[in-house]
Amino acid sequence: MSPKRVVLRFMAETADKPIIYQLIRNYDLVVNILKAHINPHKEGMMVLEIQGEPEQYTRGLEYLRSLGVTIQPLSQDVHRNETVCTHCGACISVCPSGALYLERPDMTVNFDEDKCVVCLMCVKACPYKAMEVRF
Amino acid sequence: MAVEKSLAEINARIKSGKVVVLTAEEVIPLVREKGVRQAAAEVDVVTTGTFGTMCSSGAYFNFGHTKPRMKMSKVWLNNVQAYAGLAAVDAFLGATEVPDNDPLNSIHPGEFRYGGGHVIHDLVARKPVSLRAIAYGTDCYPRREINTVITIDDLNQAVLFNPRNAYQNYNVAVNLSDRTIYTYMGVLKPHMGNANYSTSGQLSPLLKDPYLRTIGIGTRIFLGGSTGYVVWQGTQHCPGLTPLPEGGQLVSGGTLAVIGDLKQMRPEWLVGVSFLGYGASLTVGLGIPIPILNEEIMYWASRSDEEIYAPVVDYGLDYPAGNPQPLGYVTYAQLKSGTINLQGREVPTAPLSSYPRARQIAAILKDWIRAGGFLLSKPVALLPSINEATPLKSLQEKEA
């Protein structure tokens, strides 16, 4: 199975649980943590790249849901508002994964959601506020 | 025989529907194919365009008199202060003004969500804007406070007036320091991790008429989606042309003061912007038609990205210290390729001005001229040309 990128959000009760360890040990999944954050209320957000057997992947996600973790495909999180984007290119150099890039020779800005790692640097760097986060 | 055309001849061709207009991009291959002389004979007008953040922009308004009358001494639009020291109900709002309660950069890098440029954008988009004003009260203007809501259509006058726009050329910004910095040239990574530039190169108005032979006071232009005019040289106007060590020439330093009816402008060509850790400003869409009066004007109008150079400046140490010595020079073709070579290293580049929008502006202006609705105006006076402007002074500190 090709790697899948998901965004996990969990409540304070789950923040101290070794959920990644369980995913690896019990479901034999390859997990790459792209981003992890716990806010002052101990609510957590984690962006994962997960790879493994389809059945194990499904069971692993069921395990997470059983703990109250919400799971969302990564592409639903960061969005480019195309009516606001002026294709200036200010986002290009801060995007670490190449998800935002210039299409040459037109010099238009493109956004490949599959490459996005939800670092949110583009959201901060875009002068027009064209990059939006949907939580 | 040398090509010589008058502006009156070109305007007559516009009126008769026979005018030949090309954008500054389109004219490049034509000149390569046919040569400057032939192209100058065939083409009447070359249109340019730029769409980038232009601080030193603003707008003035007349709000109309209140009942009872009021001499507004302080004015806020959507909580952004406008300068009211003009007259009773006039005010000027600067694009970089930020709200009174903005935390600015106290938590660095500050997020600047809204400022004067955004107010101008909202007005042009015909959104309601809150107006608050206070006054000290006089016999003829007794009222002391007003809180209301306005739209641009409620105002008697709303005029975009930008003291410095259309910078002829601009720096390529890098950062030689060891920390990420947040500038008006965007986010710059340490140790020359990226290079940002902000000119439309071969489409940029003043790069295509570097001697300002055709652009002067009264030149009719595309401004914010409508018609505007050049009214003066811009602040810091100091056009120059310098031979470079590597060959080629650096054209830089010219600027324009421009004006236009804000009520006629469109929100897609006048956009409020925020730069992380720097502040708020306004992106302005601006395009200038260049009448091809002779071969020299055509020569410059047809210069391509391969022939137009920009200086690379360190914004980590040199620029903030007031010592912006160029680290080198690169062409816009190199900048647009995605990487430049600096001091033996490949540095990724990114633009800050929109080339697609600049291309659109040049095309719109071309359409306006071809449709006969946009005649070219002869400047009533030209602006100081290369080596004619007074060199720029820096501010000296003296004892009061």
Short mmCIF file of N, CA, C and O in Angstrom, two decimals, chain A residues 4-124:
data_model
loop_
_atom_site.label_atom_id
_atom_site.label_comp_id
_atom_site.label_asym_id
_atom_site.label_seq_id
_atom_site.Cartn_x
_atom_site.Cartn_y
_atom_site.Cartn_z
N LYS A 4 -0.12 6.83 3.10
CA LYS A 4 -1.26 7.73 3.17
C LYS A 4 -1.00 8.76 4.26
O LYS A 4 -0.45 8.43 5.31
N ARG A 5 -1.40 9.98 3.99
CA ARG A 5 -1.18 11.05 4.96
C ARG A 5 -2.50 11.43 5.62
O ARG A 5 -3.48 11.70 4.93
N VAL A 6 -2.49 11.41 6.92
CA VAL A 6 -3.70 11.75 7.66
C VAL A 6 -3.38 12.73 8.78
O VAL A 6 -2.25 12.83 9.24
N VAL A 7 -4.43 13.45 9.18
CA VAL A 7 -4.32 14.37 10.31
C VAL A 7 -5.13 13.79 11.47
O VAL A 7 -6.30 13.47 11.30
N LEU A 8 -4.48 13.61 12.60
CA LEU A 8 -5.16 13.10 13.79
C LEU A 8 -5.38 14.24 14.76
O LEU A 8 -4.51 15.09 14.95
N ARG A 9 -6.55 14.22 15.40
CA ARG A 9 -6.79 15.18 16.47
C ARG A 9 -7.30 14.42 17.67
O ARG A 9 -8.20 13.60 17.54
N PHE A 10 -6.71 14.69 18.82
CA PHE A 10 -7.13 13.94 19.99
C PHE A 10 -7.32 14.83 21.20
O PHE A 10 -6.73 15.90 21.30
N MET A 11 -8.17 14.37 22.09
CA MET A 11 -8.52 15.14 23.28
C MET A 11 -7.42 14.99 24.32
O MET A 11 -6.51 14.15 24.20
N ALA A 12 -7.56 15.77 25.39
CA ALA A 12 -6.54 15.77 26.44
C ALA A 12 -6.38 14.38 27.06
O ALA A 12 -5.27 13.97 27.42
N GLU A 13 -7.49 13.59 27.13
CA GLU A 13 -7.43 12.28 27.76
C GLU A 13 -6.54 11.31 26.99
O GLU A 13 -6.06 10.32 27.53
N THR A 14 -6.34 11.59 25.69
CA THR A 14 -5.58 10.67 24.85
C THR A 14 -4.13 11.12 24.67
O THR A 14 -3.30 10.37 24.19
N ALA A 15 -3.87 12.37 25.07
CA ALA A 15 -2.58 12.97 24.73
C ALA A 15 -1.41 12.19 25.33
O ALA A 15 -0.31 12.19 24.77
N ASP A 16 -1.63 11.53 26.46
CA ASP A 16 -0.49 10.85 27.10
C ASP A 16 -0.43 9.37 26.77
O ASP A 16 0.33 8.62 27.35
N LYS A 17 -1.25 8.93 25.81
CA LYS A 17 -1.28 7.51 25.47
C LYS A 17 -0.28 7.21 24.33
O LYS A 17 -0.17 7.99 23.39
N PRO A 18 0.40 6.10 24.41
CA PRO A 18 1.42 5.76 23.38
C PRO A 18 0.78 5.21 22.11
O PRO A 18 1.01 4.04 21.76
N ILE A 19 -0.02 6.00 21.46
CA ILE A 19 -0.80 5.48 20.33
C ILE A 19 0.08 5.11 19.13
O ILE A 19 -0.22 4.18 18.40
N ILE A 20 1.16 5.85 18.92
CA ILE A 20 2.03 5.54 17.80
C ILE A 20 2.71 4.17 18.01
O ILE A 20 2.81 3.35 17.11
N TYR A 21 3.15 3.97 19.25
CA TYR A 21 3.77 2.68 19.59
C TYR A 21 2.81 1.53 19.29
O TYR A 21 3.19 0.52 18.69
N GLN A 22 1.54 1.73 19.65
CA GLN A 22 0.56 0.66 19.42
C GLN A 22 0.33 0.44 17.92
O GLN A 22 0.17 -0.71 17.49
N LEU A 23 0.31 1.50 17.16
CA LEU A 23 0.11 1.35 15.70
C LEU A 23 1.22 0.53 15.09
O LEU A 23 0.99 -0.32 14.22
N ILE A 24 2.42 0.76 15.54
CA ILE A 24 3.57 0.04 14.98
C ILE A 24 3.60 -1.40 15.48
O ILE A 24 3.73 -2.35 14.69
N ARG A 25 3.41 -1.57 16.78
CA ARG A 25 3.58 -2.89 17.38
C ARG A 25 2.42 -3.83 17.05
O ARG A 25 2.62 -4.96 16.62
N ASN A 26 1.20 -3.32 17.19
CA ASN A 26 0.04 -4.20 17.05
C ASN A 26 -0.47 -4.34 15.62
O ASN A 26 -1.12 -5.31 15.27
N TYR A 27 -0.18 -3.31 14.78
CA TYR A 27 -0.75 -3.33 13.42
C TYR A 27 0.32 -3.33 12.34
O TYR A 27 0.02 -3.27 11.16
N ASP A 28 1.57 -3.38 12.76
CA ASP A 28 2.71 -3.51 11.83
C ASP A 28 2.71 -2.40 10.79
O ASP A 28 2.95 -2.63 9.60
N LEU A 29 2.40 -1.20 11.21
CA LEU A 29 2.35 -0.07 10.28
C LEU A 29 3.66 0.73 10.36
O LEU A 29 4.27 0.86 11.43
N VAL A 30 4.07 1.25 9.20
CA VAL A 30 5.22 2.16 9.16
C VAL A 30 4.69 3.57 9.33
O VAL A 30 3.88 4.04 8.53
N VAL A 31 5.10 4.23 10.39
CA VAL A 31 4.54 5.55 10.72
C VAL A 31 5.65 6.60 10.67
O VAL A 31 6.69 6.43 11.28
N ASN A 32 5.37 7.64 9.92
CA ASN A 32 6.31 8.76 9.86
C ASN A 32 5.57 10.00 10.39
O ASN A 32 4.56 10.41 9.81
N ILE A 33 6.06 10.56 11.49
CA ILE A 33 5.39 11.73 12.06
C ILE A 33 5.89 12.99 11.35
O ILE A 33 7.06 13.33 11.43
N LEU A 34 4.99 13.66 10.62
CA LEU A 34 5.37 14.86 9.88
C LEU A 34 5.22 16.12 10.73
O LEU A 34 5.93 17.10 10.54
N LYS A 35 4.28 16.07 11.64
CA LYS A 35 4.05 17.26 12.49
C LYS A 35 3.30 16.79 13.73
O LYS A 35 2.41 15.93 13.63
N ALA A 36 3.67 17.34 14.87
CA ALA A 36 2.98 16.98 16.10
C ALA A 36 2.90 18.22 16.99
O ALA A 36 3.85 18.99 17.06
N HIS A 37 1.75 18.39 17.63
CA HIS A 37 1.57 19.59 18.43
C HIS A 37 0.55 19.31 19.52
O HIS A 37 -0.48 18.68 19.29
N ILE A 38 0.87 19.77 20.73
CA ILE A 38 -0.11 19.70 21.82
C ILE A 38 -0.31 21.11 22.33
O ILE A 38 0.67 21.81 22.62
N ASN A 39 -1.56 21.54 22.40
CA ASN A 39 -1.83 22.91 22.83
C ASN A 39 -1.90 23.01 24.35
O ASN A 39 -1.84 21.98 25.04
N PRO A 40 -2.02 24.22 24.91
CA PRO A 40 -2.02 24.37 26.37
C PRO A 40 -3.15 23.61 27.07
O PRO A 40 -3.06 23.31 28.25
N HIS A 41 -4.21 23.26 26.31
CA HIS A 41 -5.30 22.47 26.90
C HIS A 41 -5.03 20.98 26.78
O HIS A 41 -5.91 20.16 27.03
N LYS A 42 -3.83 20.65 26.35
CA LYS A 42 -3.37 19.25 26.18
C LYS A 42 -4.11 18.53 25.06
O LYS A 42 -4.10 17.31 24.99
N GLU A 43 -4.80 19.29 24.18
CA GLU A 43 -5.38 18.67 23.00
C GLU A 43 -4.29 18.55 21.94
O GLU A 43 -3.46 19.46 21.82
N GLY A 44 -4.32 17.44 21.23
CA GLY A 44 -3.20 17.18 20.32
C GLY A 44 -3.59 17.17 18.86
O GLY A 44 -4.75 16.95 18.50
N MET A 45 -2.61 17.43 18.02
CA MET A 45 -2.77 17.33 16.56
C MET A 45 -1.51 16.69 16.02
O MET A 45 -0.41 17.04 16.44
N MET A 46 -1.69 15.73 15.15
CA MET A 46 -0.52 15.05 14.60
C MET A 46 -0.78 14.76 13.11
O MET A 46 -1.87 14.36 12.73
N VAL A 47 0.24 15.01 12.30
CA VAL A 47 0.15 14.67 10.88
C VAL A 47 1.06 13.46 10.67
O VAL A 47 2.25 13.49 10.97
N LEU A 48 0.45 12.39 10.16
CA LEU A 48 1.19 11.14 9.99
C LEU A 48 1.21 10.70 8.54
O LEU A 48 0.24 10.92 7.80
N GLU A 49 2.30 10.06 8.18
CA GLU A 49 2.34 9.31 6.92
C GLU A 49 2.36 7.85 7.34
O GLU A 49 3.25 7.42 8.08
N ILE A 50 1.37 7.10 6.88
CA ILE A 50 1.22 5.71 7.33
C ILE A 50 1.29 4.77 6.13
O ILE A 50 0.66 5.01 5.10
N GLN A 51 2.04 3.68 6.30
CA GLN A 51 2.15 2.69 5.24
C GLN A 51 2.03 1.30 5.86
O GLN A 51 2.58 1.05 6.94
N GLY A 52 1.33 0.40 5.18
CA GLY A 52 1.21 -0.96 5.71
C GLY A 52 0.21 -1.75 4.89
O GLY A 52 -0.30 -1.28 3.86
N GLU A 53 -0.08 -2.98 5.33
CA GLU A 53 -1.08 -3.80 4.65
C GLU A 53 -2.45 -3.13 4.80
O GLU A 53 -2.77 -2.64 5.88
N PRO A 54 -3.27 -3.16 3.73
CA PRO A 54 -4.55 -2.45 3.78
C PRO A 54 -5.42 -2.86 4.97
O PRO A 54 -6.02 -2.01 5.63
N GLU A 55 -5.43 -4.16 5.25
CA GLU A 55 -6.27 -4.63 6.36
C GLU A 55 -5.76 -4.08 7.70
O GLU A 55 -6.53 -3.65 8.55
N GLN A 56 -4.43 -4.13 7.85
CA GLN A 56 -3.83 -3.63 9.08
C GLN A 56 -4.06 -2.12 9.22
O GLN A 56 -4.27 -1.61 10.32
N TYR A 57 -3.97 -1.44 8.07
CA TYR A 57 -4.18 0.02 8.07
C TYR A 57 -5.59 0.34 8.57
O TYR A 57 -5.80 1.18 9.43
N THR A 58 -6.57 -0.41 8.01
CA THR A 58 -7.96 -0.18 8.42
C THR A 58 -8.14 -0.45 9.91
O THR A 58 -8.78 0.32 10.62
N ARG A 59 -7.55 -1.56 10.38
CA ARG A 59 -7.69 -1.92 11.80
C ARG A 59 -6.98 -0.90 12.69
O ARG A 59 -7.47 -0.55 13.76
N GLY A 60 -5.84 -0.41 12.21
CA GLY A 60 -5.09 0.60 12.98
C GLY A 60 -5.90 1.87 13.15
O GLY A 60 -5.96 2.45 14.24
N LEU A 61 -6.56 2.28 12.07
CA LEU A 61 -7.39 3.48 12.16
C LEU A 61 -8.61 3.26 13.04
O LEU A 61 -9.06 4.16 13.76
N GLU A 62 -9.15 2.03 12.98
CA GLU A 62 -10.28 1.70 13.87
C GLU A 62 -9.86 1.81 15.33
O GLU A 62 -10.60 2.30 16.19
N TYR A 63 -8.64 1.36 15.61
CA TYR A 63 -8.10 1.45 16.97
C TYR A 63 -8.05 2.92 17.41
O TYR A 63 -8.46 3.27 18.52
N LEU A 64 -7.54 3.76 16.50
CA LEU A 64 -7.44 5.19 16.85
C LEU A 64 -8.82 5.77 17.12
O LEU A 64 -9.03 6.51 18.10
N ARG A 65 -9.77 5.44 16.25
CA ARG A 65 -11.12 5.98 16.43
C ARG A 65 -11.73 5.52 17.75
O ARG A 65 -12.48 6.24 18.40
N SER A 66 -11.40 4.26 18.13
CA SER A 66 -11.94 3.73 19.39
C SER A 66 -11.45 4.54 20.58
O SER A 66 -12.07 4.53 21.64
N LEU A 67 -10.33 5.24 20.43
CA LEU A 67 -9.81 6.09 21.50
C LEU A 67 -10.38 7.51 21.44
O LEU A 67 -10.02 8.36 22.24
N GLY A 68 -11.23 7.76 20.45
CA GLY A 68 -11.81 9.10 20.30
C GLY A 68 -10.99 10.01 19.41
O GLY A 68 -11.23 11.22 19.36
N VAL A 69 -10.01 9.44 18.71
CA VAL A 69 -9.18 10.25 17.83
C VAL A 69 -9.94 10.49 16.53
O VAL A 69 -10.49 9.54 15.95
N THR A 70 -9.99 11.73 16.08
CA THR A 70 -10.61 11.99 14.77
C THR A 70 -9.53 11.95 13.70
O THR A 70 -8.40 12.40 13.92
N ILE A 71 -9.92 11.42 12.56
CA ILE A 71 -8.95 11.20 11.47
C ILE A 71 -9.47 11.86 10.21
O ILE A 71 -10.64 11.69 9.84
N GLN A 72 -8.58 12.59 9.58
CA GLN A 72 -8.99 13.35 8.38
C GLN A 72 -7.89 13.22 7.34
O GLN A 72 -6.71 13.32 7.69
N PRO A 73 -8.24 13.00 6.08
CA PRO A 73 -7.18 13.02 5.06
C PRO A 73 -6.49 14.37 5.04
O PRO A 73 -7.15 15.40 5.21
N LEU A 74 -5.19 14.36 4.84
CA LEU A 74 -4.42 15.59 4.94
C LEU A 74 -4.87 16.65 3.94
O LEU A 74 -4.88 17.83 4.24
N SER A 75 -5.29 16.20 2.75
CA SER A 75 -5.62 17.16 1.70
C SER A 75 -6.82 18.03 2.06
O SER A 75 -7.06 19.05 1.45
N GLN A 76 -7.58 17.61 3.06
CA GLN A 76 -8.74 18.41 3.46
C GLN A 76 -8.36 19.55 4.40
O GLN A 76 -9.19 20.36 4.77
N ASP A 77 -7.10 19.59 4.82
CA ASP A 77 -6.72 20.55 5.84
C ASP A 77 -6.26 21.89 5.30
O ASP A 77 -6.72 22.92 5.72
N VAL A 78 -5.29 21.85 4.39
CA VAL A 78 -4.76 23.09 3.85
C VAL A 78 -5.35 23.30 2.46
O VAL A 78 -5.36 22.39 1.64
N HIS A 79 -5.83 24.49 2.26
CA HIS A 79 -6.59 24.76 1.05
C HIS A 79 -6.12 26.09 0.47
O HIS A 79 -5.86 27.03 1.21
N ARG A 80 -6.02 26.13 -0.84
CA ARG A 80 -5.69 27.41 -1.46
C ARG A 80 -6.95 28.04 -2.02
O ARG A 80 -7.64 27.44 -2.85
N ASN A 81 -7.24 29.24 -1.57
CA ASN A 81 -8.40 29.98 -2.06
C ASN A 81 -8.00 30.61 -3.40
O ASN A 81 -7.29 31.61 -3.44
N GLU A 82 -8.45 30.00 -4.47
CA GLU A 82 -7.97 30.42 -5.79
C GLU A 82 -8.50 31.78 -6.22
O GLU A 82 -7.93 32.40 -7.11
N THR A 83 -9.58 32.22 -5.60
CA THR A 83 -10.05 33.56 -5.95
C THR A 83 -9.21 34.64 -5.26
O THR A 83 -9.21 35.79 -5.68
N VAL A 84 -8.55 34.27 -4.19
CA VAL A 84 -7.73 35.23 -3.45
C VAL A 84 -6.27 35.19 -3.92
O VAL A 84 -5.59 36.21 -3.96
N CYS A 85 -5.79 34.01 -4.29
CA CYS A 85 -4.39 33.87 -4.73
C CYS A 85 -4.14 34.70 -5.98
O CYS A 85 -4.90 34.65 -6.94
N THR A 86 -3.04 35.49 -5.95
CA THR A 86 -2.69 36.30 -7.12
C THR A 86 -1.51 35.71 -7.87
O THR A 86 -0.98 36.34 -8.78
N HIS A 87 -1.05 34.54 -7.45
CA HIS A 87 0.10 33.88 -8.09
C HIS A 87 1.37 34.73 -7.95
O HIS A 87 2.15 34.85 -8.89
N CYS A 88 1.53 35.32 -6.76
CA CYS A 88 2.74 36.14 -6.58
C CYS A 88 3.96 35.26 -6.37
O CYS A 88 5.04 35.60 -6.85
N GLY A 89 3.83 34.18 -5.63
CA GLY A 89 4.97 33.28 -5.44
C GLY A 89 5.66 33.41 -4.09
O GLY A 89 6.67 32.75 -3.84
N ALA A 90 5.13 34.25 -3.19
CA ALA A 90 5.77 34.44 -1.89
C ALA A 90 5.81 33.15 -1.07
O ALA A 90 6.63 33.01 -0.17
N CYS A 91 4.92 32.22 -1.39
CA CYS A 91 4.83 30.97 -0.64
C CYS A 91 5.88 29.94 -1.07
O CYS A 91 6.17 28.99 -0.33
N ILE A 92 6.41 30.11 -2.27
CA ILE A 92 7.22 29.05 -2.87
C ILE A 92 8.43 28.70 -2.02
O ILE A 92 8.71 27.53 -1.75
N SER A 93 9.14 29.73 -1.58
CA SER A 93 10.42 29.45 -0.91
C SER A 93 10.25 28.95 0.51
O SER A 93 11.17 28.39 1.08
N VAL A 94 9.08 29.19 1.12
CA VAL A 94 8.91 28.71 2.50
C VAL A 94 8.30 27.32 2.56
O VAL A 94 8.29 26.70 3.61
N CYS A 95 7.80 26.82 1.44
CA CYS A 95 7.16 25.50 1.43
C CYS A 95 8.26 24.42 1.43
O CYS A 95 9.01 24.30 0.47
N PRO A 96 8.36 23.63 2.52
CA PRO A 96 9.49 22.71 2.62
C PRO A 96 9.35 21.45 1.77
O PRO A 96 10.34 20.76 1.51
N SER A 97 8.13 21.14 1.33
CA SER A 97 7.92 19.87 0.65
C SER A 97 7.72 20.01 -0.86
O SER A 97 7.53 19.03 -1.55
N GLY A 98 7.74 21.24 -1.36
CA GLY A 98 7.52 21.43 -2.79
C GLY A 98 6.06 21.31 -3.18
O GLY A 98 5.73 21.20 -4.37
N ALA A 99 5.14 21.33 -2.19
CA ALA A 99 3.72 21.26 -2.51
C ALA A 99 3.26 22.52 -3.27
O ALA A 99 2.40 22.46 -4.13
N LEU A 100 3.87 23.64 -2.92
CA LEU A 100 3.60 24.89 -3.65
C LEU A 100 4.77 25.13 -4.58
O LEU A 100 5.93 25.14 -4.14
N TYR A 101 4.49 25.30 -5.84
CA TYR A 101 5.57 25.46 -6.81
C TYR A 101 5.09 26.31 -7.98
O TYR A 101 3.89 26.47 -8.20
N LEU A 102 6.04 26.84 -8.73
CA LEU A 102 5.72 27.67 -9.89
C LEU A 102 5.68 26.81 -11.14
O LEU A 102 6.58 26.01 -11.38
N GLU A 103 4.65 27.00 -11.91
CA GLU A 103 4.53 26.33 -13.21
C GLU A 103 5.16 27.24 -14.26
O GLU A 103 4.71 28.36 -14.47
N ARG A 104 6.24 26.79 -14.88
CA ARG A 104 6.93 27.61 -15.88
C ARG A 104 6.54 27.14 -17.27
O ARG A 104 6.29 25.95 -17.45
N PRO A 105 6.51 28.04 -18.26
CA PRO A 105 6.90 29.44 -18.21
C PRO A 105 5.79 30.39 -17.77
O PRO A 105 6.01 31.59 -17.72
N ASP A 106 4.60 29.88 -17.45
CA ASP A 106 3.49 30.78 -17.10
C ASP A 106 3.71 31.52 -15.79
O ASP A 106 3.08 32.54 -15.55
N MET A 107 4.55 30.96 -14.91
CA MET A 107 4.83 31.55 -13.59
C MET A 107 3.57 31.58 -12.72
O MET A 107 3.42 32.46 -11.87
N THR A 108 2.69 30.60 -12.93
CA THR A 108 1.54 30.49 -12.04
C THR A 108 1.89 29.59 -10.87
O THR A 108 2.69 28.65 -11.00
N VAL A 109 1.28 29.87 -9.72
CA VAL A 109 1.53 29.06 -8.53
C VAL A 109 0.58 27.86 -8.54
O VAL A 109 -0.62 28.03 -8.73
N ASN A 110 1.16 26.68 -8.35
CA ASN A 110 0.34 25.48 -8.23
C ASN A 110 0.46 24.90 -6.83
O ASN A 110 1.48 25.08 -6.16
N PHE A 111 -0.57 24.17 -6.41
CA PHE A 111 -0.56 23.55 -5.08
C PHE A 111 -0.87 22.07 -5.22
O PHE A 111 -1.96 21.69 -5.65
N ASP A 112 0.11 21.23 -4.91
CA ASP A 112 -0.07 19.78 -4.94
C ASP A 112 -0.38 19.32 -3.51
O ASP A 112 0.53 19.17 -2.68
N GLU A 113 -1.68 19.12 -3.24
CA GLU A 113 -2.11 18.81 -1.88
C GLU A 113 -1.48 17.53 -1.35
O GLU A 113 -1.28 17.38 -0.14
N ASP A 114 -1.17 16.60 -2.25
CA ASP A 114 -0.60 15.32 -1.80
C ASP A 114 0.79 15.49 -1.18
O ASP A 114 1.24 14.66 -0.42
N LYS A 115 1.46 16.57 -1.57
CA LYS A 115 2.82 16.77 -1.03
C LYS A 115 2.82 17.62 0.24
O LYS A 115 3.85 17.79 0.87
N CYS A 116 1.66 18.19 0.57
CA CYS A 116 1.60 19.11 1.72
C CYS A 116 1.84 18.36 3.03
O CYS A 116 1.31 17.27 3.24
N VAL A 117 2.65 18.92 3.91
CA VAL A 117 2.92 18.30 5.21
C VAL A 117 2.32 19.13 6.36
O VAL A 117 2.65 18.94 7.52
N VAL A 118 1.43 20.06 6.02
CA VAL A 118 0.70 20.86 7.00
C VAL A 118 1.64 21.59 7.98
O VAL A 118 1.37 21.68 9.17
N CYS A 119 2.74 22.09 7.47
CA CYS A 119 3.63 22.87 8.34
C CYS A 119 3.05 24.25 8.58
O CYS A 119 3.40 24.93 9.54
N LEU A 120 2.17 24.68 7.67
CA LEU A 120 1.43 25.95 7.77
C LEU A 120 2.31 27.18 7.55
O LEU A 120 1.89 28.30 7.82
N MET A 121 3.52 26.99 7.08
CA MET A 121 4.37 28.15 6.78
C MET A 121 3.75 29.02 5.68
O MET A 121 3.87 30.23 5.71
N CYS A 122 3.10 28.38 4.71
CA CYS A 122 2.49 29.14 3.62
C CYS A 122 1.37 30.04 4.15
O CYS A 122 1.16 31.14 3.65
N VAL A 123 0.66 29.54 5.18
CA VAL A 123 -0.43 30.33 5.75
C VAL A 123 0.12 31.62 6.34
O VAL A 123 -0.47 32.70 6.21
N LYS A 124 1.29 31.51 6.98
CA LYS A 124 1.90 32.70 7.58
C LYS A 124 2.54 33.60 6.53
O LYS A 124 2.54 34.81 6.66
#
